[in-house]
Tab-separated table of C-alpha atoms and ligand atoms in Angstrom:
chain	number	residue	atom	x	y	z
W	1	MET	CA	18.843	-66.318	4.467
W	2	LYS	CA	21.998	-67.035	2.398
W	3	LEU	CA	23.265	-63.642	1.166
W	4	LEU	CA	25.580	-62.295	-1.594
W	5	VAL	CA	26.782	-58.602	-0.721
W	6	THR	CA	28.431	-56.570	-3.859
W	7	GLY	CA	30.669	-53.710	-2.450
W	8	GLY	CA	30.846	-55.365	0.781
W	9	ALA	CA	34.405	-53.742	1.339
W	10	GLY	CA	33.142	-50.415	0.724
W	11	TYR	CA	31.634	-48.015	3.378
W	12	VAL	CA	27.835	-48.703	3.342
W	13	GLY	CA	28.437	-52.421	2.029
W	14	SER	CA	30.586	-53.260	4.915
W	15	VAL	CA	28.160	-51.974	7.525
W	16	CYS	CA	25.412	-53.429	6.012
W	17	ALA	CA	27.067	-56.749	5.678
W	18	ARG	CA	28.071	-56.555	9.294
W	19	VAL	CA	24.296	-55.997	10.428
W	20	MET	CA	23.569	-59.222	8.401
W	21	VAL	CA	25.905	-61.287	9.846
W	22	ASP	CA	25.225	-60.424	13.238
W	23	ALA	CA	21.588	-60.971	12.575
W	24	GLY	CA	22.689	-64.510	11.723
W	25	HIS	CA	22.509	-64.481	7.868
W	26	ASP	CA	25.131	-66.340	5.754
W	27	VAL	CA	27.243	-63.857	3.913
W	28	THR	CA	29.580	-63.741	0.974
W	29	VAL	CA	30.887	-60.285	-0.294
W	30	VAL	CA	31.980	-59.919	-3.671
W	31	ASP	CA	34.253	-56.790	-4.091
W	32	ASN	CA	37.226	-55.859	-6.608
W	33	LEU	CA	38.730	-53.558	-4.113
W	34	SER	CA	38.558	-50.616	-6.415
W	35	THR	CA	37.511	-48.402	-3.720
W	36	GLY	CA	36.961	-50.754	-1.056
W	37	ASN	CA	39.304	-52.019	1.877
W	38	ARG	CA	39.609	-55.858	2.447
W	39	ASP	CA	39.901	-55.408	6.367
W	40	ALA	CA	36.280	-53.615	6.260
W	41	VAL	CA	34.787	-57.242	5.251
W	42	PRO	CA	33.173	-58.139	8.411
W	43	GLU	CA	34.470	-61.088	10.334
W	44	GLY	CA	32.164	-63.912	9.848
W	45	ALA	CA	31.563	-63.189	6.028
W	46	ARG	CA	33.347	-65.320	3.068
W	47	PHE	CA	35.175	-62.605	0.553
W	48	VAL	CA	35.685	-63.569	-2.942
W	49	GLU	CA	37.778	-61.018	-4.783
W	50	GLY	CA	36.902	-59.748	-8.566
W	51	ASP	CA	34.551	-57.877	-10.624
W	52	VAL	CA	30.680	-58.579	-9.971
W	53	SER	CA	30.373	-59.533	-13.643
W	54	ALA	CA	33.333	-62.089	-13.402
W	55	VAL	CA	32.856	-63.871	-9.987
W	56	ALA	CA	29.059	-63.222	-8.951
W	57	GLU	CA	27.590	-66.135	-10.782
W	58	ASP	CA	30.042	-68.626	-9.262
W	59	VAL	CA	28.693	-67.272	-5.956
W	60	LEU	CA	25.231	-67.948	-7.240
W	61	ALA	CA	25.624	-71.056	-8.733
W	62	ASP	CA	24.264	-73.548	-5.944
W	63	GLY	CA	20.816	-71.847	-6.686
W	64	ASP	CA	20.485	-71.590	-2.704
W	65	VAL	CA	21.148	-67.825	-2.485
W	66	ASP	CA	18.174	-65.907	-1.169
W	67	GLY	CA	18.956	-62.432	-2.054
W	68	VAL	CA	21.457	-60.212	-3.145
W	69	LEU	CA	22.473	-56.948	-1.593
W	70	HIS	CA	24.096	-54.671	-4.488
W	71	PHE	CA	26.381	-51.887	-3.119
W	72	ALA	CA	28.989	-52.274	-5.857
W	73	ALA	CA	29.310	-49.139	-7.845
W	74	GLN	CA	31.419	-46.299	-9.022
W	75	SER	CA	29.783	-43.144	-7.245
W	76	LEU	CA	31.880	-40.143	-7.447
W	77	VAL	CA	29.758	-37.297	-9.399
W	78	GLY	CA	32.546	-35.212	-10.651
W	79	GLU	CA	34.531	-38.128	-11.988
W	80	SER	CA	31.241	-39.468	-13.699
W	81	VAL	CA	31.167	-36.367	-15.627
W	82	GLU	CA	34.800	-36.504	-16.839
W	83	ALA	CA	35.089	-40.381	-17.398
W	84	PRO	CA	31.210	-41.460	-18.012
W	85	GLU	CA	32.332	-44.536	-19.435
W	86	LYS	CA	33.884	-45.715	-15.955
W	87	TYR	CA	30.052	-45.277	-15.299
W	88	TRP	CA	28.224	-46.892	-17.745
W	89	TYR	CA	30.483	-50.042	-17.750
W	90	GLY	CA	31.003	-50.108	-14.058
W	91	ASN	CA	27.963	-49.479	-12.955
W	92	VAL	CA	25.552	-50.246	-15.876
W	93	VAL	CA	27.163	-53.189	-17.600
W	94	GLU	CA	28.223	-54.558	-14.143
W	95	SER	CA	24.668	-54.629	-12.961
W	96	LEU	CA	23.239	-56.299	-16.131
W	97	ALA	CA	25.622	-59.094	-15.688
W	98	LEU	CA	24.547	-59.728	-11.898
W	99	LEU	CA	20.848	-59.620	-13.266
W	100	GLU	CA	21.537	-62.108	-15.920
W	101	ALA	CA	23.441	-64.123	-13.211
W	102	MET	CA	20.612	-63.945	-11.013
W	103	ARG	CA	18.403	-64.893	-13.704
W	104	ARG	CA	20.453	-67.806	-14.888
W	105	THR	CA	20.562	-69.099	-10.872
W	106	GLY	CA	17.141	-68.593	-9.946
W	107	THR	CA	18.117	-66.114	-7.393
W	108	PRO	CA	14.883	-64.462	-6.317
W	109	ARG	CA	15.408	-61.128	-4.378
W	110	LEU	CA	17.568	-58.068	-5.063
W	111	VAL	CA	17.624	-55.087	-3.059
W	112	PHE	CA	19.746	-52.182	-4.726
W	113	SER	CA	21.347	-49.145	-3.814
W	114	SER	CA	20.092	-46.448	-6.044
W	115	THR	CA	20.556	-42.772	-5.360
W	116	ALA	CA	19.149	-39.138	-4.588
W	117	ALA	CA	20.905	-38.308	-7.950
W	118	THR	CA	18.397	-40.053	-9.680
W	119	TYR	CA	16.110	-37.086	-9.269
W	120	GLY	CA	18.345	-34.618	-10.313
W	121	GLU	CA	17.211	-30.862	-9.248
W	122	PRO	CA	13.704	-31.155	-7.456
W	123	ASP	CA	10.681	-28.944	-8.255
W	124	ALA	CA	9.683	-29.294	-4.538
W	125	VAL	CA	11.157	-30.569	-1.560
W	126	PRO	CA	10.922	-32.971	0.359
W	127	ILE	CA	11.389	-35.155	-2.773
W	128	VAL	CA	8.937	-38.178	-3.117
W	129	GLU	CA	9.297	-41.507	-4.999
W	130	SER	CA	7.077	-39.913	-7.617
W	131	SER	CA	9.153	-36.893	-8.274
W	132	PRO	CA	10.605	-36.345	-11.585
W	133	THR	CA	13.782	-38.472	-12.473
W	134	ARG	CA	16.244	-36.050	-14.125
W	135	PRO	CA	19.800	-36.768	-13.123
W	136	THR	CA	22.215	-34.098	-13.710
W	137	ASN	CA	25.237	-36.300	-14.071
W	138	PRO	CA	26.211	-39.623	-15.463
W	139	TYR	CA	26.487	-41.079	-11.929
W	140	GLY	CA	22.615	-40.335	-11.541
W	141	ALA	CA	21.773	-41.605	-15.040
W	142	THR	CA	23.507	-44.947	-14.798
W	143	LYS	CA	21.752	-45.417	-11.304
W	144	LEU	CA	18.606	-44.625	-13.103
W	145	ALA	CA	19.260	-46.908	-15.946
W	146	ILE	CA	19.803	-49.779	-13.624
W	147	ASP	CA	16.395	-48.908	-12.002
W	148	HIS	CA	14.960	-49.145	-15.095
W	149	ALA	CA	16.449	-52.531	-16.097
W	150	ILE	CA	15.535	-53.954	-12.742
W	151	SER	CA	11.774	-53.142	-13.001
W	152	SER	CA	11.785	-54.878	-16.451
W	153	TYR	CA	13.307	-58.037	-14.918
W	154	THR	CA	10.595	-58.154	-12.167
W	155	VAL	CA	8.089	-58.000	-14.734
W	156	ALA	CA	9.537	-60.368	-17.225
W	157	HIS	CA	11.308	-62.968	-14.759
W	158	GLY	CA	9.469	-62.671	-11.772
W	159	LEU	CA	12.564	-61.022	-9.804
W	160	ALA	CA	11.479	-59.416	-6.465
W	161	ALA	CA	13.321	-56.197	-6.061
W	162	ILE	CA	13.536	-53.287	-3.771
W	163	SER	CA	15.469	-50.047	-4.814
W	164	LEU	CA	16.696	-47.703	-2.101
W	165	ARG	CA	17.291	-44.400	-2.977
W	166	TYR	CA	19.777	-42.849	-0.415
W	167	PHE	CA	20.341	-39.237	0.267
W	168	ASN	CA	23.580	-38.676	2.298
W	169	VAL	CA	24.783	-41.330	4.157
W	170	ALA	CA	27.195	-40.814	7.081
W	171	GLY	CA	28.412	-41.910	10.874
W	172	ALA	CA	29.861	-45.409	11.712
W	173	TYR	CA	28.962	-48.445	13.167
W	174	ALA	CA	30.920	-51.321	15.248
W	175	GLY	CA	34.524	-50.324	13.751
W	176	ALA	CA	32.988	-49.626	10.154
W	177	GLY	CA	33.371	-46.426	8.389
W	178	GLU	CA	34.139	-43.966	5.692
W	179	ASN	CA	37.933	-44.700	4.734
W	180	ARG	CA	37.912	-43.853	1.029
W	181	ARG	CA	41.214	-43.010	-1.017
W	182	VAL	CA	39.342	-40.013	-2.746
W	183	GLU	CA	36.768	-38.439	-0.240
W	184	THR	CA	34.225	-36.135	-1.667
W	185	HIS	CA	31.566	-36.576	1.299
W	186	LEU	CA	31.386	-33.497	3.623
W	187	ILE	CA	31.143	-35.157	7.299
W	188	PRO	CA	34.409	-36.996	6.732
W	189	ILE	CA	36.252	-33.911	5.014
W	190	VAL	CA	35.490	-31.776	7.583
W	191	LEU	CA	36.561	-34.432	10.182
W	192	GLN	CA	39.785	-34.798	8.524
W	193	ALA	CA	40.445	-30.977	8.412
W	194	ALA	CA	39.863	-31.540	12.512
W	195	LEU	CA	42.561	-34.015	12.330
W	196	GLY	CA	44.827	-31.942	10.593
W	197	HIS	CA	44.855	-34.011	7.535
W	198	ARG	CA	43.480	-31.123	5.557
W	199	ASP	CA	44.124	-27.511	5.762
W	200	SER	CA	40.829	-26.264	5.653
W	201	VAL	CA	37.178	-26.865	4.476
W	202	LYS	CA	35.930	-25.214	1.510
W	203	ILE	CA	32.145	-23.940	1.533
W	204	PHE	CA	30.975	-24.150	-2.043
W	205	GLY	CA	28.300	-21.321	-2.177
W	206	THR	CA	27.411	-19.038	0.781
W	207	ASP	CA	24.309	-17.094	-1.302
W	208	TYR	CA	21.602	-19.845	-1.433
W	209	HIS	CA	18.074	-18.626	-0.277
W	210	THR	CA	18.838	-20.953	2.669
W	211	ASP	CA	18.543	-19.530	6.505
W	212	ASP	CA	22.271	-19.216	6.340
W	213	GLY	CA	23.169	-18.924	2.857
W	214	THR	CA	24.684	-22.608	2.386
W	215	ALA	CA	23.340	-25.633	0.849
W	216	VAL	CA	20.760	-27.903	2.760
W	217	ARG	CA	21.254	-31.638	2.491
W	218	ASP	CA	19.749	-34.664	4.262
W	219	TYR	CA	21.852	-37.029	6.217
W	220	ILE	CA	21.108	-40.618	7.092
W	221	HIS	CA	22.992	-42.643	9.559
W	222	VAL	CA	24.506	-45.621	8.134
W	223	HIS	CA	23.171	-47.959	10.807
W	224	ASP	CA	19.605	-46.519	9.984
W	225	LEU	CA	20.484	-47.359	6.625
W	226	ALA	CA	21.291	-51.035	7.418
W	227	GLN	CA	18.094	-51.534	9.025
W	228	ALA	CA	16.239	-50.545	5.980
W	229	HIS	CA	17.914	-53.158	3.925
W	230	ALA	CA	17.030	-55.992	6.274
W	231	LEU	CA	13.629	-54.874	6.140
W	232	ALA	CA	13.540	-54.574	2.342
W	233	LEU	CA	15.101	-58.157	1.845
W	234	GLU	CA	11.735	-59.343	3.828
W	235	ALA	CA	9.281	-57.039	2.190
W	236	ALA	CA	10.473	-57.883	-1.748
W	237	VAL	CA	7.514	-59.399	-3.619
W	238	ALA	CA	8.097	-61.426	-6.748
W	239	GLY	CA	7.364	-59.782	-10.122
W	240	ARG	CA	7.403	-56.468	-8.279
W	241	HIS	CA	10.030	-53.520	-8.206
W	242	ALA	CA	9.284	-50.861	-5.084
W	243	LEU	CA	11.194	-47.907	-5.000
W	244	TYR	CA	11.693	-46.159	-1.339
W	245	ASN	CA	13.638	-42.774	-0.454
W	246	LEU	CA	15.783	-43.074	2.716
W	247	GLY	CA	16.725	-39.762	4.352
W	248	SER	CA	16.354	-38.541	7.870
W	249	GLY	CA	13.674	-35.937	6.863
W	250	ALA	CA	15.710	-33.335	8.313
W	251	GLY	CA	18.041	-30.993	6.470
W	252	PHE	CA	21.074	-29.542	7.705
W	253	SER	CA	23.374	-26.591	6.109
W	254	VAL	CA	26.802	-27.055	5.122
W	255	ARG	CA	27.560	-24.362	8.103
W	256	GLN	CA	25.630	-26.531	10.540
W	257	VAL	CA	27.530	-29.625	9.907
W	258	ILE	CA	30.511	-27.802	10.255
W	259	ASP	CA	29.502	-26.433	13.523
W	260	THR	CA	28.438	-29.353	14.648
W	261	CYS	CA	31.903	-31.195	13.782
W	262	ARG	CA	33.486	-28.107	15.711
W	263	GLU	CA	31.301	-28.887	19.089
W	264	VAL	CA	31.974	-32.542	18.813
W	265	THR	CA	35.536	-32.637	18.523
W	266	GLY	CA	36.172	-29.286	20.367
W	267	ILE	CA	38.426	-28.330	17.135
W	268	ASP	CA	38.141	-24.663	15.663
W	269	ILE	CA	38.104	-26.177	12.182
W	270	PRO	CA	39.258	-23.804	9.413
W	271	VAL	CA	36.862	-23.000	6.504
W	272	VAL	CA	37.232	-21.143	3.292
W	273	GLU	CA	34.248	-19.718	1.284
W	274	ALA	CA	34.063	-20.499	-2.168
W	275	PRO	CA	31.746	-19.845	-5.021
W	276	ARG	CA	28.935	-22.277	-5.844
W	277	ARG	CA	29.510	-25.595	-7.862
W	278	ALA	CA	27.758	-25.684	-11.030
W	279	GLY	CA	24.493	-28.183	-10.600
W	280	ASP	CA	24.730	-28.209	-6.850
W	281	PRO	CA	21.021	-27.249	-5.625
W	282	ALA	CA	20.153	-25.371	-2.756
W	283	VAL	CA	17.998	-27.709	-0.871
W	284	LEU	CA	17.871	-31.713	-0.957
W	285	ILE	CA	15.575	-33.290	1.498
W	286	ALA	CA	14.105	-37.123	1.280
W	287	SER	CA	10.574	-37.459	2.068
W	288	SER	CA	10.789	-41.157	3.816
W	289	ASP	CA	7.659	-41.498	4.619
W	290	LYS	CA	6.585	-44.358	1.975
W	291	ALA	CA	9.582	-46.417	3.959
W	292	ILE	CA	8.224	-45.679	6.985
W	293	ASP	CA	4.624	-46.717	6.070
W	294	GLU	CA	5.303	-49.670	3.848
W	295	LEU	CA	8.597	-51.330	5.035
W	296	GLY	CA	7.951	-50.347	8.801
W	297	TRP	CA	11.435	-48.240	8.823
W	298	GLN	CA	12.127	-46.376	11.966
W	299	PRO	CA	15.020	-44.325	11.484
W	300	VAL	CA	16.538	-43.523	15.088
W	301	LYS	CA	19.754	-41.922	14.683
W	302	THR	CA	18.694	-39.064	13.154
W	303	ALA	CA	20.460	-36.340	15.430
W	304	LEU	CA	23.333	-34.530	13.602
W	305	PRO	CA	25.367	-34.855	16.981
W	306	THR	CA	24.989	-38.522	16.923
W	307	ILE	CA	26.192	-39.176	13.270
W	308	VAL	CA	29.133	-36.893	13.757
W	309	THR	CA	30.159	-38.411	16.998
W	310	ASP	CA	29.946	-41.673	15.639
W	311	ALA	CA	32.031	-40.803	12.330
W	312	TRP	CA	34.506	-39.112	14.839
W	313	GLU	CA	35.351	-42.079	16.834
W	314	TYR	CA	35.760	-44.101	13.686
W	315	ILE	CA	37.979	-41.808	11.739
W	316	ARG	CA	40.019	-41.253	15.314
W	317	ALA	CA	40.273	-44.708	15.542
W	318	LEU	CA	41.791	-45.540	11.975
W	319	GLY	CA	45.230	-44.325	12.802
W	320	ASP	CA	47.558	-45.654	10.203
W	321	ARG	CA	45.018	-47.200	8.431
W	322	ALA	CA	43.396	-43.834	7.284
W	323	HIS	CA	43.798	-43.026	3.741
W	324	SER	CA	45.577	-40.035	2.658
W	325	ALA	CA	43.056	-36.923	2.317
W	326	THR	CA	42.475	-36.364	-1.439
W	327	ALA	CA	38.861	-34.710	-2.597
A	1	NAD	N1	27.742	-43.355	0.532
A	1	NAD	C1	26.638	-42.444	0.004
A	1	NAD	O1	26.522	-41.450	0.743
A	1	NAD	C2	25.712	-42.850	-0.944
A	1	NAD	C3	24.162	-42.279	-1.335
A	1	NAD	C4	23.708	-42.763	-2.232
A	1	NAD	C5	24.112	-43.928	-2.842
A	1	NAD	N2	25.060	-44.333	-2.535
A	1	NAD	C6	25.519	-46.012	-3.120
A	1	NAD	O2	25.658	-46.834	-2.168
A	1	NAD	C7	26.617	-47.652	-2.627
A	1	NAD	C8	27.615	-47.973	-1.605
A	1	NAD	O3	28.376	-46.761	-1.567
A	1	NAD	P1	29.722	-46.278	-0.879
A	1	NAD	O4	29.574	-44.849	-0.289
A	1	NAD	O5	29.670	-47.371	0.353
A	1	NAD	O6	30.878	-46.352	-1.921
A	1	NAD	P2	32.140	-47.246	-1.567
A	1	NAD	O7	32.958	-46.716	-3.145
A	1	NAD	O8	32.691	-46.996	-0.428
A	1	NAD	O9	31.788	-49.043	-1.858
A	1	NAD	C9	31.640	-49.427	-3.337
A	1	NAD	C10	32.215	-51.033	-3.167
A	1	NAD	O10	31.931	-51.490	-4.405
A	1	NAD	C11	33.170	-52.123	-4.684
A	1	NAD	N3	33.129	-52.238	-6.355
A	1	NAD	C12	32.872	-51.301	-7.214
A	1	NAD	N4	32.855	-51.794	-8.274
A	1	NAD	C13	32.865	-53.224	-8.234
A	1	NAD	C14	32.614	-53.958	-9.332
A	1	NAD	N5	32.466	-53.931	-10.617
A	1	NAD	N6	32.680	-55.167	-8.789
A	1	NAD	C15	33.309	-55.565	-7.382
A	1	NAD	N7	33.150	-54.720	-6.727
A	1	NAD	C16	32.947	-53.396	-6.891
A	1	NAD	C17	34.285	-50.953	-4.488
A	1	NAD	O11	35.871	-51.500	-4.217
A	1	NAD	C18	33.716	-50.861	-3.324
A	1	NAD	O12	34.265	-51.667	-2.068
A	1	NAD	C19	26.863	-47.213	-4.168
A	1	NAD	O13	26.035	-47.942	-4.929
A	1	NAD	C20	26.489	-45.719	-4.043
A	1	NAD	O14	26.167	-45.596	-5.103
A	1	NAD	C21	25.825	-44.161	-1.558
């Protein structure tokens, strides 16, 4: 297939772009490098630098692109609370421009990176696709708004679309991994502390009603996630917008993650206990049964030590290319 990958210089997009190139697809990456890295764009993919709204239509203009994988987004929850305008413009307006470019050029398929944050605080876990969507921050609200826009484009214009709602993506694949200027994700933060790039790791909340008192999250290996994108591209049906959760179906507590990082690295990573953060639910676990049943998705890298080992090998190999650790 001929594919446009937006955000392909970022973490998830670069891994998916690599998997698509390796599978023989013709890939063009569009990325404005606002949070991504030029050297993350895989060899074998064309690269066009710019905002989606400015350059995507040119890439689609020949009318022979088979599908778009849309990863480009602003995705820092805390920042979205402080600067919602960056999220409504950067996520919603940019994505509407992409939908319009696809409509005008007759581009038939879209796979969109949605998120667990569209659900907000769940009434029950595991979270299924029919769970209520009550985002608790502008990041989740903008992603939900895009999901709604996609639904109406499928009905009105015959677009074939699939939204994949990821939980916490982690791990690395073939030299591509997490290397952000501002890091907020637990596993890279713990591994940066192991490397001495941070003094310690903060545990926010030790009094949750969970086995060890710390919050529980669902981690999905980025390579399993990329496989789901490949399946979604094949499964998308004209006029239909399908939604799938993607997680490992298992939850790991913050303490379990830190202990696994200590075991994998052999380093006694220092921790500091801090109060809970507002709006952080105790447990977030996905049911991925629908993706398994309907897409035939089979996550294989579900063991936490596997995910951490891949992330650790990647982060150690970064050397001077690692961005400084800020959260
Ligand atoms: N990482 C996770 O755990 C996770 C979980 C759920 C959903 N997601 C979603 O997956 C997608 C990728 O996340 P990530 O962790 O790889 O983020 P990332 O910040 O590493 O990648 C995003 C990429 O998009 C680019 N970009 C942003 N706005 C752009 C625009 N308007 N035009 C062109 N390029 C633009 C950035 O430069 C960056 O390269 C995002 O949509 C995010 O919301 C991620």
